[in-house]
């Protein structure tokens, strides 16, 4: 019997918002991405093993990692 298993990272764009960047100090749009690591069986995602969130400034390009709690706070605004 042959099983094909692996790991795959899926990037999903989430709604961003305008905020002041900590790096450049400009009030600009920030983009939010979800990076989900998935276990695959026969190239089909079966189980999510981890998730991380990153926010990117559209002006200077600074990328910061944020927690799930911070992501929920951003979604609530």
Short mmCIF file of N, CA and C in Angstrom, two decimals:
data_model
loop_
_atom_site.label_atom_id
_atom_site.label_comp_id
_atom_site.label_asym_id
_atom_site.label_seq_id
_atom_site.Cartn_x
_atom_site.Cartn_y
_atom_site.Cartn_z
N UNK A 1 0.84 -1.16 0.00
CA UNK A 1 0.00 0.00 0.00
C UNK A 1 0.90 1.24 0.00
N UNK A 2 0.54 2.22 -0.78
CA UNK A 2 1.33 3.43 -0.94
C UNK A 2 0.56 4.63 -0.39
N UNK A 3 1.19 5.40 0.51
CA UNK A 3 0.60 6.63 1.03
C UNK A 3 1.52 7.78 0.68
N UNK A 4 0.95 8.85 0.16
CA UNK A 4 1.72 10.05 -0.15
C UNK A 4 1.29 11.12 0.85
N UNK A 5 2.22 11.49 1.74
CA UNK A 5 1.93 12.49 2.77
C UNK A 5 2.93 13.63 2.65
N UNK A 6 2.58 14.78 3.24
CA UNK A 6 3.47 15.93 3.21
C UNK A 6 2.92 17.09 4.00
N UNK A 7 3.64 18.21 3.95
CA UNK A 7 3.23 19.46 4.59
C UNK A 7 3.14 20.53 3.52
N UNK A 8 2.19 21.43 3.70
CA UNK A 8 1.95 22.49 2.73
C UNK A 8 1.63 23.76 3.49
N UNK A 9 2.16 24.89 3.04
CA UNK A 9 1.83 26.19 3.64
C UNK A 9 0.87 26.92 2.72
N UNK A 10 -0.27 27.33 3.27
CA UNK A 10 -1.29 28.04 2.53
C UNK A 10 -1.35 29.47 3.05
N UNK A 11 -1.22 30.44 2.13
CA UNK A 11 -1.28 31.85 2.50
C UNK A 11 -2.63 32.40 2.06
N UNK A 12 -3.34 33.02 3.00
CA UNK A 12 -4.65 33.59 2.70
C UNK A 12 -4.65 35.06 3.10
N UNK A 13 -5.08 35.93 2.18
CA UNK A 13 -5.16 37.36 2.46
C UNK A 13 -6.43 37.64 3.26
N UNK A 14 -6.28 38.39 4.34
CA UNK A 14 -7.40 38.79 5.18
C UNK A 14 -7.60 40.29 5.03
N UNK A 15 -8.78 40.81 5.39
CA UNK A 15 -9.00 42.26 5.26
C UNK A 15 -8.01 43.05 6.12
N UNK A 16 -7.38 44.03 5.52
CA UNK A 16 -6.44 44.89 6.24
C UNK A 16 -7.14 46.15 6.72
N UNK A 17 -6.35 47.07 7.24
CA UNK A 17 -6.92 48.33 7.70
C UNK A 17 -5.85 49.39 7.68
N UNK A 18 -6.27 50.64 7.75
CA UNK A 18 -5.32 51.75 7.81
C UNK A 18 -4.87 51.94 9.25
N UNK A 19 -3.57 52.17 9.42
CA UNK A 19 -2.99 52.37 10.74
C UNK A 19 -1.67 53.10 10.59
N UNK A 20 -1.13 53.58 11.69
CA UNK A 20 0.17 54.24 11.68
C UNK A 20 1.25 53.18 11.82
N UNK A 21 2.20 53.20 10.89
CA UNK A 21 3.29 52.23 10.89
C UNK A 21 4.29 52.58 12.00
N UNK A 22 4.76 51.56 12.70
CA UNK A 22 5.75 51.76 13.76
C UNK A 22 7.13 52.06 13.18
N UNK A 23 7.37 51.69 11.94
CA UNK A 23 8.68 51.87 11.33
C UNK A 23 8.80 53.23 10.63
N UNK A 24 7.88 53.55 9.72
CA UNK A 24 8.00 54.79 8.93
C UNK A 24 7.15 55.93 9.48
N UNK A 25 6.20 55.64 10.36
CA UNK A 25 5.38 56.69 10.98
C UNK A 25 4.26 57.22 10.11
N UNK A 26 4.01 56.62 8.97
CA UNK A 26 2.95 57.07 8.07
C UNK A 26 1.64 56.36 8.38
N UNK A 27 0.53 57.06 8.19
CA UNK A 27 -0.80 56.49 8.35
C UNK A 27 -1.23 55.94 6.99
N UNK A 28 -1.03 54.63 6.78
CA UNK A 28 -1.29 53.99 5.48
C UNK A 28 -2.00 52.65 5.69
N UNK A 29 -2.40 52.05 4.58
CA UNK A 29 -3.06 50.75 4.60
C UNK A 29 -2.06 49.67 5.00
N UNK A 30 -2.49 48.74 5.85
CA UNK A 30 -1.70 47.58 6.24
C UNK A 30 -2.43 46.33 5.76
N UNK A 31 -1.67 45.38 5.24
CA UNK A 31 -2.23 44.14 4.72
C UNK A 31 -2.00 43.01 5.70
N UNK A 32 -3.01 42.18 5.91
CA UNK A 32 -2.95 41.09 6.87
C UNK A 32 -3.00 39.76 6.11
N UNK A 33 -2.08 38.85 6.44
CA UNK A 33 -2.01 37.52 5.82
C UNK A 33 -2.03 36.45 6.89
N UNK A 34 -2.71 35.34 6.57
CA UNK A 34 -2.72 34.17 7.44
C UNK A 34 -1.88 33.09 6.77
N UNK A 35 -0.90 32.55 7.48
CA UNK A 35 -0.06 31.47 6.99
C UNK A 35 -0.45 30.21 7.76
N UNK A 36 -1.07 29.25 7.07
CA UNK A 36 -1.53 28.02 7.71
C UNK A 36 -0.68 26.86 7.19
N UNK A 37 -0.13 26.10 8.10
CA UNK A 37 0.66 24.90 7.76
C UNK A 37 -0.27 23.70 7.84
N UNK A 38 -0.40 22.96 6.73
CA UNK A 38 -1.36 21.87 6.66
C UNK A 38 -0.67 20.54 6.34
N UNK A 39 -1.13 19.50 7.00
CA UNK A 39 -0.70 18.12 6.73
C UNK A 39 -1.56 17.61 5.58
N UNK A 40 -0.92 17.04 4.56
CA UNK A 40 -1.66 16.56 3.39
C UNK A 40 -1.54 15.05 3.23
N UNK A 41 -2.59 14.47 2.73
CA UNK A 41 -2.63 13.05 2.40
C UNK A 41 -3.12 12.94 0.96
N UNK A 42 -2.28 12.39 0.10
CA UNK A 42 -2.58 12.34 -1.34
C UNK A 42 -2.87 13.74 -1.89
N UNK A 43 -2.09 14.72 -1.45
CA UNK A 43 -2.16 16.12 -1.90
C UNK A 43 -3.45 16.82 -1.48
N UNK A 44 -4.21 16.26 -0.57
CA UNK A 44 -5.43 16.87 -0.05
C UNK A 44 -5.17 17.32 1.39
N UNK A 45 -5.37 18.61 1.70
CA UNK A 45 -5.16 19.09 3.06
C UNK A 45 -6.12 18.40 4.03
N UNK A 46 -5.56 17.78 5.07
CA UNK A 46 -6.36 17.01 6.01
C UNK A 46 -6.43 17.70 7.37
N UNK A 47 -5.31 18.24 7.84
CA UNK A 47 -5.23 18.76 9.19
C UNK A 47 -4.34 20.00 9.22
N UNK A 48 -4.81 21.05 9.89
CA UNK A 48 -4.00 22.25 10.06
C UNK A 48 -3.12 22.06 11.30
N UNK A 49 -1.81 22.15 11.09
CA UNK A 49 -0.88 21.93 12.21
C UNK A 49 -0.51 23.22 12.93
N UNK A 50 -0.46 24.36 12.22
CA UNK A 50 -0.15 25.63 12.86
C UNK A 50 -0.66 26.79 12.01
N UNK A 51 -0.85 27.93 12.68
CA UNK A 51 -1.27 29.16 12.00
C UNK A 51 -0.45 30.32 12.54
N UNK A 52 -0.11 31.24 11.65
CA UNK A 52 0.55 32.47 12.06
C UNK A 52 -0.02 33.61 11.23
N UNK A 53 0.07 34.81 11.79
CA UNK A 53 -0.49 35.99 11.12
C UNK A 53 0.61 37.03 10.97
N UNK A 54 0.62 37.68 9.80
CA UNK A 54 1.61 38.72 9.52
C UNK A 54 0.92 39.94 8.96
N UNK A 55 1.37 41.11 9.40
CA UNK A 55 0.82 42.37 8.93
C UNK A 55 1.94 43.13 8.22
N UNK A 56 1.63 43.69 7.04
CA UNK A 56 2.63 44.34 6.20
C UNK A 56 2.22 45.78 5.91
N UNK A 57 3.15 46.71 6.09
CA UNK A 57 2.92 48.12 5.78
C UNK A 57 3.01 48.31 4.26
N UNK A 58 2.05 49.01 3.68
CA UNK A 58 2.07 49.22 2.23
C UNK A 58 3.05 50.31 1.82
N UNK A 59 3.53 51.11 2.76
CA UNK A 59 4.46 52.19 2.44
C UNK A 59 5.91 51.72 2.47
N UNK A 60 6.36 51.16 3.57
CA UNK A 60 7.77 50.78 3.71
C UNK A 60 8.01 49.28 3.56
N UNK A 61 6.94 48.46 3.62
CA UNK A 61 7.08 47.03 3.44
C UNK A 61 7.48 46.26 4.68
N UNK A 62 7.46 46.90 5.85
CA UNK A 62 7.82 46.21 7.08
C UNK A 62 6.80 45.11 7.38
N UNK A 63 7.29 43.92 7.69
CA UNK A 63 6.44 42.77 8.01
C UNK A 63 6.59 42.47 9.49
N UNK A 64 5.45 42.38 10.20
CA UNK A 64 5.46 42.06 11.62
C UNK A 64 4.55 40.87 11.87
N UNK A 65 4.99 39.99 12.75
CA UNK A 65 4.14 38.87 13.16
C UNK A 65 3.23 39.33 14.28
N UNK A 66 1.97 38.90 14.23
CA UNK A 66 1.02 39.23 15.29
C UNK A 66 0.36 37.95 15.77
N UNK A 67 -0.18 38.00 16.97
CA UNK A 67 -0.82 36.82 17.57
C UNK A 67 -2.26 36.70 17.08
N UNK A 68 -2.87 35.57 17.37
CA UNK A 68 -4.27 35.36 17.00
C UNK A 68 -5.18 36.32 17.75
N UNK A 69 -4.82 36.64 18.98
CA UNK A 69 -5.60 37.60 19.78
C UNK A 69 -5.56 38.99 19.14
N UNK A 70 -4.39 39.42 18.67
CA UNK A 70 -4.27 40.71 18.01
C UNK A 70 -5.04 40.72 16.69
N UNK A 71 -5.05 39.60 15.99
CA UNK A 71 -5.81 39.51 14.73
C UNK A 71 -7.30 39.66 14.99
N UNK A 72 -7.79 39.02 16.06
CA UNK A 72 -9.21 39.16 16.40
C UNK A 72 -9.55 40.60 16.78
N UNK A 73 -8.63 41.28 17.46
CA UNK A 73 -8.85 42.68 17.82
C UNK A 73 -8.92 43.55 16.58
N UNK A 74 -8.07 43.27 15.58
CA UNK A 74 -8.12 44.02 14.33
C UNK A 74 -9.41 43.79 13.57
N UNK A 75 -9.91 42.57 13.59
CA UNK A 75 -11.15 42.24 12.89
C UNK A 75 -12.36 42.89 13.55
N UNK A 76 -12.28 43.13 14.85
CA UNK A 76 -13.39 43.73 15.58
C UNK A 76 -13.55 45.21 15.34
N UNK A 77 -12.53 45.87 14.82
CA UNK A 77 -12.61 47.33 14.61
C UNK A 77 -13.30 47.68 13.34
#
